[in-house]
Each structure stands twice: as structure tokens, then as C-alpha cells.
Amino acid sequence: MEAGDRLGRFELLEAIGEGGMASVFRARDPELRRDVAIKVLFPHLSRREEVVRRFQREARAAARLHHPAILQTFDVGGGEDGEPPHIIMELVRGASLHEHLAAHPPMLAEVVACLGVVIAEALAVAHDAGVIHRDLKPGNLLVSQDGRVLLADFGVAHVERDESLATRTGAVLGTPAYMSPEQASGEDIDGRSDLYSLGATLYHVATGAPPYSGSAMKVMSSLATPGALVPPAQRRAAIGRPLSDAILRLMAHDPAARPATAREAAELLRPLTAPLGEPAAALEAYCREPASYVEAATPRVVTRLLDDARAAQRAGRLAGALALVDRAAQLAPEDDAVATLVRDVTARRGRVVGVRRAAAVALVAVAAFGAVAAIVLGGRAPGGTATPSEAASAAGAVDAALGLVDASPASASAAPGDAAPADARLSDAERAEVAERAEVAERAELHDAQPARARPSTPDAARRRPPPEVVGARPEVVADAAPSPSASATPSEPATSPPVEPAGAAEPRRGAAIFAMDAWCELSVDGVRRGRADRTAAIPLAEGPHAAVCTQGPGLGEWRGAFEVRAGETREVRGALRRQVRVTVSVSGTSVTIAGKTIDNRAQVSLDNGRHRVTILRGAKDIGGGWVSIPRVASCTLRDQPVLDCYP
């Protein structure tokens, strides 16, 4: 079918897209005098009875789903009298969420949560009807011109109540980067598989990159490996830990660890939308005018973060307060209220951290004394001492008592590795890195430490790990060695407080750097994540040498370099991530078009690594295609089976 043809009573006006199974046309319905979208199954698939049944089942599944965030299906036809199978749907003028992401920066965390609530509620309607989407991803979410986000393309939907062979073959259907581990391995799935895909979609929206990258086989390998997922907050610290934790729960490797239903997933995300109001309305307002909405919403979000941080500080939950001001500093580095609260919270932490260490030492000593008493009383075998785990429990209790960790059940059950990275930035001379560890990471650091009596006596060896990198502020000095025998090891002893630099000490001399890369990449400077490299934004840095890494992810482009910053000057740092890759074409068609060039099947071409739009041709007929990420390798083979990708 081509533009100008007729399909039943409909006149095909123009081709507007294509998927893995069908072309999509804008068409005119002369009877109802409205434009619609018609999805027409590819001719080579129309000859396969099983595929036609699945295609028509898509229409039946979607037609019984009614929700403001689900694309409306009007009718189904074809399959007889030589007419190709087709589905008539609501016409949405706009773009896919995948295209929206390419045109705009990553969303605010609160907007991401709004998107999650809206789609989770749509999934709840589908799951109640026995329909599992199976292919939820940014490309299957449509953003209309009026701001609505619609879940579309139930083309590979699995209908639980349909007993046809097509639903029981165990065939892997979907997109590897967003599919659940159980779907990737061909296991039976339920609605929790869609929740994993929702989490993977939110991961991409929040960080600007999918959870896994590289070839399809590499992605499948990562899906099969528990613990391979990098927490979203480590990719982009500005999203904050609450959203990062929610996404990690949705993407739990074990389905039992995810929310049990889509409605539970919506309720998991809903509290994160509070600063923006009703999720659907906020999401529509954002999609209509992304830049102006973010500009208007960010001050509200920052105000809410500061209010919550002050409340946490008053309650003595310093770790929670640090995490909140960390994100506020990411969103509003020049805000005076943020800078003031950063200094206030970090100063309080500096006053109590030495007390924590001394108290931990004291409790270890008490535990050891108790062990000796137990030996005398026959309660423990000779030679028994306080174990590291006993000392750790005691030290953890001290942390909780002093408010250095949150004692809430949620905090106690979180995994230490989930802590968000510390890379908050302020724009004035008193920039400070805050939230160097979140609640549980602080507890883990103390739990991992040896008892004080077993530590080496030298100052360098006494510290189990180096302090976190500090941007624009003096490193915190911690009294970490065991006190002398003459010192009193009580929590109230002023002598155990950390050293304080005299007032009026000179601030470090500062300059700045601008990173002008030849392609997008995620930047780290001196080990501190700085988000996506932006040639228009100067990053303030201390005078002296620095090292930077800018990467597009595993298997893709990466640049590393060293540079020096002078006080009062802005240094431009240039880097190249592009590399010529020898690509061999091996597809089911006769040729492909890439970057405006036609390449015959079995031929080779040199391309830059990165994303390329590929169209597969059979003769002059367009039979499929899509976006392909060419990895940073010497050579790869472009295939469209099992999915369109360039396989090293």
C-alpha cells in the first residue's frame, strides 16, 4: 500500500511511520469526515497465517481497553479478498517519547514520576482485561501535540485468555533493552514483566540513556546477570535517590521483588509527584512546553526539597538532610538558600562525626571488656573478643542515636550499593560536595571498619577508604584514629571532635572548564559525575591539574584526558568520541539506506560509531528499519535478525 491508495472506504494520505510488523498511514474517513491512523501489515507477513492472527488479536485486545493514556482503536479489517490486514486507530499528531527524548534534556525526577504514574494506571486497565503489553518502551509511547502521553502498539501483546499456539510458543517478542529478564529467557510472564519494562523506560527518561547498551546479545547477557544494573542516580545524580530506588524496585531481577500489580507501581511513584500536583495534568503541561515548564517547576521542587531537608535536620536525620540538599544543589547551584542550608547541614555533620567515631571506639572497648567478663564467668571460650559484626552493630546504634543515619525501616532495609553518588555543585566560592554517602552507605562504611584496637597506628593506614572527592570545598578532616589511653572515650568529650580550620582561611583559587565533545557523552571530572557534557556550560574547578572521562556507555564511545585549570580563567577542553567502524550489511532485503547512502546487501561501508537511521529495502520497496547504535569497535555486521542491530 502507498499514499493515494484506497483501503475499504479510507483514502491513504501519507505514510507516517512503521514498526516491526506494519506501516502506518494517515488516512481520511469520508463518512465520519475525520482523519485516522491505519496500520497495514507488511505484505510478506500477510502471507503468514499465524502472524495475521496475532496482528488481528492486537486490534481485539486494544479495542476493549479504555483509558485516557491508551491509544484508541476503532476497527479492524482485511485478510480477505486480497485486502491486507489493517487496524484503524486514533490519529495522534506529535512524536514518540523516544523522539521527544532526543530533542529535549532528561526530565525532572518529578515529571518522570508523573509519567510513571500515568502509564502504570494505563497498564492496570490492560492487565485487568488480561492483556500484557510485552513491548513497553519509549518508542511505543506517543506524545500528542496537546501534551497527552498514550500507550500504543499492542502488536506483540500476550493475551492471557487466548489459548492459541502463538501465545504458547515461548518465542521472545519485544525489545531487549527494555524487556524483563524472564521475557528475555522465554519464560512465562505476567503483568510484572510490563512493570520491569516501565522501570526500564523511566530509567531511560530519567538518565537520558537506556539501562543497557551495546549489541542485542550483550544486552541479553546483562539481563541474565543479577546485579548488572547501574543505579539510575549513579548515571545522573540530579534525579535523587527516591526516584532511583523506585526504578530499581520496578526493575528488580526477581519478579517477586517488584510491585505486585500496576496499581501498586502507581502508588509507589505517586508520592514523588507531590511538588507538581496531579500527575496527568503536570505531565501534559510539561509535554506541551518542556523548557518553560521545567523553568517554572524547578523553583517549586527546590523549595520542597529545602523544606524537607530542614525538617530532617530538625529531626536529627542528617544523612537524609544531606541527600535532599545534595539534589537541591544539583537543580539550583546558584540559589543562596541552597548554599546556606548546604553549609549549615555539612557544618553540623562535621561537629558530630568525630563524636561518632569516638563513641564507636568506646562501644568496641565495652564489648571487649564484656567478652573478658564472659571468659571469667565461663560464658565464652578463652580468647573470645568482640567480633567485627558485634562492633558494627554497636557502631550502627551510635549512628542512629546521633541522627547520622535514618532509623526508619525503609532505610534499614535498603542496600548499601543503592546510595546516590555525591557530586553536588554550587556556583560560588564555597561550593561543597554534599551527601558523600546516603544513610545506609554511612552505616556500611562503619560496619565494614575493623575494631579500633586492630587498626594500624599510622594516620594514612587508619583510614579504611579515601574521603570522597570534594568540589570547591576543603575536605572534611575526621578524627579517625583510636584515642590515646589518657583520653576519655565518652560521646560528650570535646577532645574527640574533628579539627576545625581557623575562621577566615583562604578559599582555594578557582577557574573553570568547558567540555566541547564531538558527540554526546556523560562526563566525570576527577571521579565526580557531572552529567551530560555541555559545551555551553562552564564547570567551576579548583586551580591545578584535573582528569576527565566522557563516555556513551559500555561498548560505545569514550574519551579520557588530563588538563590544567588556571585561576580566573575558563579552559576549553576538546575531545573526540567518534571512530570509523567497518560495517558489513547482511539483512533480509536487497539493500539499506544509511545517512542518505544506499548500500547493497553483503557490501561494506565505513560509518562513525553512534546512532544511525537504517531503512531496509527490497528493490525500491521500504520493508522496515529503525535506529541502530553502531558500537565503538573495529567492525560489525548489520543484521535485522533477531533484532535490527550491528553485531560485533
mmCIF file of N, CA and C in Angstrom, residues 508-593:
data_model
loop_
_atom_site.group_PDB
_atom_site.id
_atom_site.type_symbol
_atom_site.label_atom_id
_atom_site.label_comp_id
_atom_site.label_asym_id
_atom_site.label_seq_id
_atom_site.Cartn_x
_atom_site.Cartn_y
_atom_site.Cartn_z
ATOM 1 N N PRO A 508 40.333 28.044 48.154
ATOM 2 C CA PRO A 508 41.197 27.652 47.039
ATOM 3 C C PRO A 508 40.944 28.536 45.821
ATOM 4 N N ARG A 509 42.006 28.812 45.072
ATOM 5 C CA ARG A 509 41.884 29.593 43.837
ATOM 6 C C ARG A 509 41.156 28.752 42.796
ATOM 7 N N ARG A 510 40.281 29.415 42.017
ATOM 8 C CA ARG A 510 39.389 28.656 41.165
ATOM 9 C C ARG A 510 39.405 29.166 39.742
ATOM 10 N N GLY A 511 39.101 28.262 38.822
ATOM 11 C CA GLY A 511 38.895 28.580 37.424
ATOM 12 C C GLY A 511 37.693 27.791 36.942
ATOM 13 N N ALA A 512 37.637 27.485 35.666
ATOM 14 C CA ALA A 512 36.503 26.732 35.122
ATOM 15 C C ALA A 512 36.940 26.026 33.846
ATOM 16 N N ALA A 513 36.116 25.065 33.429
ATOM 17 C CA ALA A 513 36.386 24.323 32.196
ATOM 18 C C ALA A 513 35.088 24.125 31.429
ATOM 19 N N ILE A 514 35.174 24.244 30.123
ATOM 20 C CA ILE A 514 34.061 23.926 29.223
ATOM 21 C C ILE A 514 34.480 22.710 28.399
ATOM 22 N N PHE A 515 33.606 21.709 28.307
ATOM 23 C CA PHE A 515 33.930 20.476 27.605
ATOM 24 C C PHE A 515 33.194 20.459 26.262
ATOM 25 N N ALA A 516 33.963 20.570 25.189
ATOM 26 C CA ALA A 516 33.428 20.592 23.827
ATOM 27 C C ALA A 516 33.736 19.249 23.175
ATOM 28 N N MET A 517 32.796 18.315 23.280
ATOM 29 C CA MET A 517 32.964 16.988 22.708
ATOM 30 C C MET A 517 32.335 16.932 21.311
ATOM 31 N N ASP A 518 32.775 16.010 20.490
ATOM 32 C CA ASP A 518 32.227 15.897 19.136
ATOM 33 C C ASP A 518 30.976 15.026 19.089
ATOM 34 N N ALA A 519 30.532 14.520 20.240
ATOM 35 C CA ALA A 519 29.309 13.718 20.329
ATOM 36 C C ALA A 519 28.838 13.764 21.780
ATOM 37 N N TRP A 520 27.571 13.398 22.004
ATOM 38 C CA TRP A 520 27.063 13.390 23.378
ATOM 39 C C TRP A 520 27.825 12.373 24.210
ATOM 40 N N CYS A 521 27.973 12.652 25.493
ATOM 41 C CA CYS A 521 28.607 11.704 26.414
ATOM 42 C C CYS A 521 28.353 12.167 27.838
ATOM 43 N N GLU A 522 28.442 11.225 28.777
ATOM 44 C CA GLU A 522 28.272 11.508 30.202
ATOM 45 C C GLU A 522 29.639 11.786 30.801
ATOM 46 N N LEU A 523 29.770 12.928 31.465
ATOM 47 C CA LEU A 523 31.068 13.453 31.893
ATOM 48 C C LEU A 523 31.331 13.201 33.370
ATOM 49 N N SER A 524 32.559 12.808 33.697
ATOM 50 C CA SER A 524 33.047 12.752 35.075
ATOM 51 C C SER A 524 34.368 13.512 35.127
ATOM 52 N N VAL A 525 34.539 14.357 36.151
ATOM 53 C CA VAL A 525 35.774 15.099 36.353
ATOM 54 C C VAL A 525 36.339 14.727 37.714
ATOM 55 N N ASP A 526 37.562 14.217 37.734
ATOM 56 C CA ASP A 526 38.206 13.771 38.975
ATOM 57 C C ASP A 526 37.328 12.768 39.713
ATOM 58 N N GLY A 527 36.634 11.923 38.961
ATOM 59 C CA GLY A 527 35.803 10.884 39.557
ATOM 60 C C GLY A 527 34.429 11.342 39.970
ATOM 61 N N VAL A 528 34.097 12.618 39.795
ATOM 62 C CA VAL A 528 32.791 13.152 40.184
ATOM 63 C C VAL A 528 31.918 13.297 38.938
ATOM 64 N N ARG A 529 30.732 12.689 38.947
ATOM 65 C CA ARG A 529 29.843 12.743 37.791
ATOM 66 C C ARG A 529 29.300 14.154 37.599
ATOM 67 N N ARG A 530 29.318 14.621 36.342
ATOM 68 C CA ARG A 530 28.889 15.977 36.030
ATOM 69 C C ARG A 530 27.726 16.013 35.043
ATOM 70 N N GLY A 531 27.103 14.875 34.769
ATOM 71 C CA GLY A 531 26.007 14.850 33.825
ATOM 72 C C GLY A 531 26.508 14.872 32.389
ATOM 73 N N ARG A 532 25.613 15.179 31.478
ATOM 74 C CA ARG A 532 25.962 15.177 30.058
ATOM 75 C C ARG A 532 26.828 16.384 29.722
ATOM 76 N N ALA A 533 27.892 16.152 28.944
ATOM 77 C CA ALA A 533 28.789 17.240 28.559
ATOM 78 C C ALA A 533 28.017 18.304 27.785
ATOM 79 N N ASP A 534 28.252 19.562 28.158
ATOM 80 C CA ASP A 534 27.526 20.676 27.566
ATOM 81 C C ASP A 534 28.528 21.774 27.228
ATOM 82 N N ARG A 535 28.732 22.018 25.943
ATOM 83 C CA ARG A 535 29.734 22.992 25.520
ATOM 84 C C ARG A 535 29.327 24.420 25.857
ATOM 85 N N THR A 536 28.094 24.628 26.329
ATOM 86 C CA THR A 536 27.650 25.977 26.685
ATOM 87 C C THR A 536 27.748 26.244 28.181
ATOM 88 N N ALA A 537 28.111 25.248 28.968
ATOM 89 C CA ALA A 537 28.114 25.406 30.429
ATOM 90 C C ALA A 537 29.528 25.234 30.968
ATOM 91 N N ALA A 538 30.005 26.232 31.701
ATOM 92 C CA ALA A 538 31.326 26.166 32.331
ATOM 93 C C ALA A 538 31.216 25.484 33.686
ATOM 94 N N ILE A 539 32.146 24.582 33.976
ATOM 95 C CA ILE A 539 32.166 23.860 35.250
ATOM 96 C C ILE A 539 33.269 24.455 36.122
ATOM 97 N N PRO A 540 32.935 25.084 37.247
ATOM 98 C CA PRO A 540 33.967 25.642 38.133
ATOM 99 C C PRO A 540 34.825 24.535 38.741
ATOM 100 N N LEU A 541 36.145 24.746 38.778
ATOM 101 C CA LEU A 541 37.086 23.772 39.307
ATOM 102 C C LEU A 541 38.200 24.500 40.039
ATOM 103 N N ALA A 542 38.822 23.804 40.970
ATOM 104 C CA ALA A 542 39.964 24.361 41.677
ATOM 105 C C ALA A 542 41.152 24.493 40.725
ATOM 106 N N GLU A 543 41.999 25.465 40.991
ATOM 107 C CA GLU A 543 43.193 25.650 40.180
ATOM 108 C C GLU A 543 44.075 24.412 40.283
ATOM 109 N N GLY A 544 44.642 24.003 39.131
ATOM 110 C CA GLY A 544 45.545 22.864 39.134
ATOM 111 C C GLY A 544 45.156 21.806 38.123
ATOM 112 N N PRO A 545 45.818 20.640 38.161
ATOM 113 C CA PRO A 545 45.553 19.577 37.182
ATOM 114 C C PRO A 545 44.279 18.803 37.507
ATOM 115 N N HIS A 546 43.635 18.296 36.468
ATOM 116 C CA HIS A 546 42.409 17.512 36.614
ATOM 117 C C HIS A 546 42.402 16.411 35.559
ATOM 118 N N ALA A 547 41.597 15.380 35.812
ATOM 119 C CA ALA A 547 41.410 14.285 34.859
ATOM 120 C C ALA A 547 39.921 14.127 34.600
ATOM 121 N N ALA A 548 39.553 13.837 33.355
ATOM 122 C CA ALA A 548 38.152 13.732 32.988
ATOM 123 C C ALA A 548 37.931 12.510 32.116
ATOM 124 N N VAL A 549 36.705 11.965 32.200
ATOM 125 C CA VAL A 549 36.264 10.861 31.355
ATOM 126 C C VAL A 549 34.882 11.226 30.840
ATOM 127 N N CYS A 550 34.640 11.020 29.542
ATOM 128 C CA CYS A 550 33.310 11.245 28.972
ATOM 129 C C CYS A 550 32.940 9.999 28.172
ATOM 130 N N THR A 551 31.840 9.348 28.539
ATOM 131 C CA THR A 551 31.523 8.049 27.947
ATOM 132 C C THR A 551 30.069 7.988 27.506
ATOM 133 N N GLN A 552 29.823 7.204 26.456
ATOM 134 C CA GLN A 552 28.467 6.954 25.979
ATOM 135 C C GLN A 552 27.926 5.628 26.492
ATOM 136 N N GLY A 553 28.681 4.915 27.292
ATOM 137 C CA GLY A 553 28.224 3.649 27.819
ATOM 138 C C GLY A 553 29.094 2.500 27.337
ATOM 139 N N PRO A 554 28.927 1.317 27.938
ATOM 140 C CA PRO A 554 29.752 0.162 27.570
ATOM 141 C C PRO A 554 29.674 -0.145 26.083
ATOM 142 N N GLY A 555 30.834 -0.285 25.450
ATOM 143 C CA GLY A 555 30.898 -0.656 24.047
ATOM 144 C C GLY A 555 30.734 0.498 23.081
ATOM 145 N N LEU A 556 30.429 1.692 23.580
ATOM 146 C CA LEU A 556 30.252 2.835 22.699
ATOM 147 C C LEU A 556 31.425 3.788 22.873
ATOM 148 N N GLY A 557 31.248 5.051 22.515
ATOM 149 C CA GLY A 557 32.353 5.995 22.523
ATOM 150 C C GLY A 557 32.811 6.363 23.928
ATOM 151 N N GLU A 558 34.111 6.625 24.060
ATOM 152 C CA GLU A 558 34.655 7.070 25.342
ATOM 153 C C GLU A 558 35.879 7.937 25.084
ATOM 154 N N TRP A 559 36.007 9.030 25.853
ATOM 155 C CA TRP A 559 37.166 9.908 25.784
ATOM 156 C C TRP A 559 37.724 10.078 27.186
ATOM 157 N N ARG A 560 39.055 10.065 27.288
ATOM 158 C CA ARG A 560 39.743 10.307 28.556
ATOM 159 C C ARG A 560 40.826 11.351 28.312
ATOM 160 N N GLY A 561 41.017 12.231 29.261
ATOM 161 C CA GLY A 561 42.044 13.239 29.091
ATOM 162 C C GLY A 561 42.399 13.930 30.397
ATOM 163 N N ALA A 562 43.576 14.552 30.411
ATOM 164 C CA ALA A 562 44.038 15.341 31.549
ATOM 165 C C ALA A 562 44.207 16.783 31.088
ATOM 166 N N PHE A 563 43.964 17.716 31.988
ATOM 167 C CA PHE A 563 44.065 19.127 31.647
ATOM 168 C C PHE A 563 44.356 19.909 32.921
ATOM 169 N N GLU A 564 44.690 21.168 32.755
ATOM 170 C CA GLU A 564 45.023 22.013 33.900
ATOM 171 C C GLU A 564 44.187 23.284 33.840
ATOM 172 N N VAL A 565 43.710 23.710 34.996
ATOM 173 C CA VAL A 565 42.892 24.910 35.112
ATOM 174 C C VAL A 565 43.689 25.984 35.836
ATOM 175 N N ARG A 566 43.661 27.199 35.310
ATOM 176 C CA ARG A 566 44.305 28.335 35.958
ATOM 177 C C ARG A 566 43.260 29.205 36.641
ATOM 178 N N ALA A 567 43.659 29.822 37.739
ATOM 179 C CA ALA A 567 42.735 30.655 38.500
ATOM 180 C C ALA A 567 42.227 31.802 37.637
ATOM 181 N N GLY A 568 40.905 32.013 37.678
ATOM 182 C CA GLY A 568 40.302 33.132 36.977
ATOM 183 C C GLY A 568 40.104 32.923 35.497
ATOM 184 N N GLU A 569 40.477 31.775 34.949
ATOM 185 C CA GLU A 569 40.342 31.514 33.524
ATOM 186 C C GLU A 569 39.392 30.348 33.270
ATOM 187 N N THR A 570 38.778 30.354 32.077
ATOM 188 C CA THR A 570 37.918 29.248 31.652
ATOM 189 C C THR A 570 38.631 28.485 30.551
ATOM 190 N N ARG A 571 38.899 27.211 30.807
ATOM 191 C CA ARG A 571 39.648 26.368 29.875
ATOM 192 C C ARG A 571 38.670 25.579 29.011
ATOM 193 N N GLU A 572 38.880 25.601 27.691
ATOM 194 C CA GLU A 572 38.072 24.774 26.803
ATOM 195 C C GLU A 572 38.781 23.452 26.564
ATOM 196 N N VAL A 573 38.096 22.367 26.881
ATOM 197 C CA VAL A 573 38.656 21.028 26.718
ATOM 198 C C VAL A 573 37.899 20.351 25.572
ATOM 199 N N ARG A 574 38.629 19.940 24.551
ATOM 200 C CA ARG A 574 38.008 19.292 23.394
ATOM 201 C C ARG A 574 38.282 17.792 23.427
ATOM 202 N N GLY A 575 37.324 17.021 22.950
ATOM 203 C CA GLY A 575 37.504 15.580 22.927
ATOM 204 C C GLY A 575 36.756 14.948 21.767
ATOM 205 N N ALA A 576 37.273 13.849 21.283
ATOM 206 C CA ALA A 576 36.673 13.137 20.156
ATOM 207 C C ALA A 576 36.253 11.742 20.595
ATOM 208 N N LEU A 577 34.983 11.398 20.364
ATOM 209 C CA LEU A 577 34.464 10.072 20.679
ATOM 210 C C LEU A 577 34.159 9.272 19.421
ATOM 211 N N ARG A 578 34.144 9.942 18.281
ATOM 212 C CA ARG A 578 33.773 9.245 17.053
ATOM 213 C C ARG A 578 34.923 8.377 16.549
ATOM 214 N N ARG A 579 34.545 7.237 15.954
ATOM 215 C CA ARG A 579 35.521 6.323 15.372
ATOM 216 C C ARG A 579 34.905 5.675 14.146
ATOM 217 N N GLN A 580 35.696 5.509 13.114
ATOM 218 C CA GLN A 580 35.223 4.845 11.912
ATOM 219 C C GLN A 580 35.111 3.341 12.153
ATOM 220 N N VAL A 581 33.929 2.805 11.856
ATOM 221 C CA VAL A 581 33.649 1.382 12.044
ATOM 222 C C VAL A 581 33.343 0.771 10.681
ATOM 223 N N ARG A 582 33.943 -0.371 10.386
ATOM 224 C CA ARG A 582 33.688 -1.075 9.126
ATOM 225 C C ARG A 582 32.428 -1.925 9.306
ATOM 226 N N VAL A 583 31.353 -1.563 8.590
ATOM 227 C CA VAL A 583 30.048 -2.203 8.748
ATOM 228 C C VAL A 583 29.763 -3.068 7.528
ATOM 229 N N THR A 584 29.478 -4.353 7.774
ATOM 230 C CA THR A 584 29.067 -5.276 6.721
ATOM 231 C C THR A 584 27.558 -5.420 6.769
ATOM 232 N N VAL A 585 26.884 -5.239 5.637
ATOM 233 C CA VAL A 585 25.428 -5.311 5.577
ATOM 234 C C VAL A 585 25.000 -6.748 5.299
ATOM 235 N N SER A 586 24.127 -7.278 6.144
ATOM 236 C CA SER A 586 23.602 -8.631 5.949
ATOM 237 C C SER A 586 22.167 -8.659 6.453
ATOM 238 N N VAL A 587 21.233 -8.211 5.624
ATOM 239 C CA VAL A 587 19.837 -8.082 6.025
ATOM 240 C C VAL A 587 18.957 -8.916 5.106
ATOM 241 N N SER A 588 17.662 -8.964 5.423
ATOM 242 C CA SER A 588 16.730 -9.786 4.643
ATOM 243 C C SER A 588 16.313 -9.108 3.343
ATOM 244 N N GLY A 589 16.645 -7.812 3.185
ATOM 245 C CA GLY A 589 16.317 -7.121 1.947
ATOM 246 C C GLY A 589 17.470 -7.184 0.958
ATOM 247 N N THR A 590 17.381 -6.338 -0.070
ATOM 248 C CA THR A 590 18.431 -6.301 -1.092
ATOM 249 C C THR A 590 19.433 -5.185 -0.843
ATOM 250 N N SER A 591 19.059 -4.189 -0.040
ATOM 251 C CA SER A 591 19.955 -3.080 0.256
ATOM 252 C C SER A 591 19.432 -2.319 1.459
ATOM 253 N N VAL A 592 20.223 -1.373 1.939
ATOM 254 C CA VAL A 592 19.799 -0.494 3.027
ATOM 255 C C VAL A 592 20.206 0.930 2.664
ATOM 256 N N THR A 593 19.540 1.898 3.284
ATOM 257 C CA THR A 593 19.990 3.285 3.191
ATOM 258 C C THR A 593 20.411 3.733 4.582
#
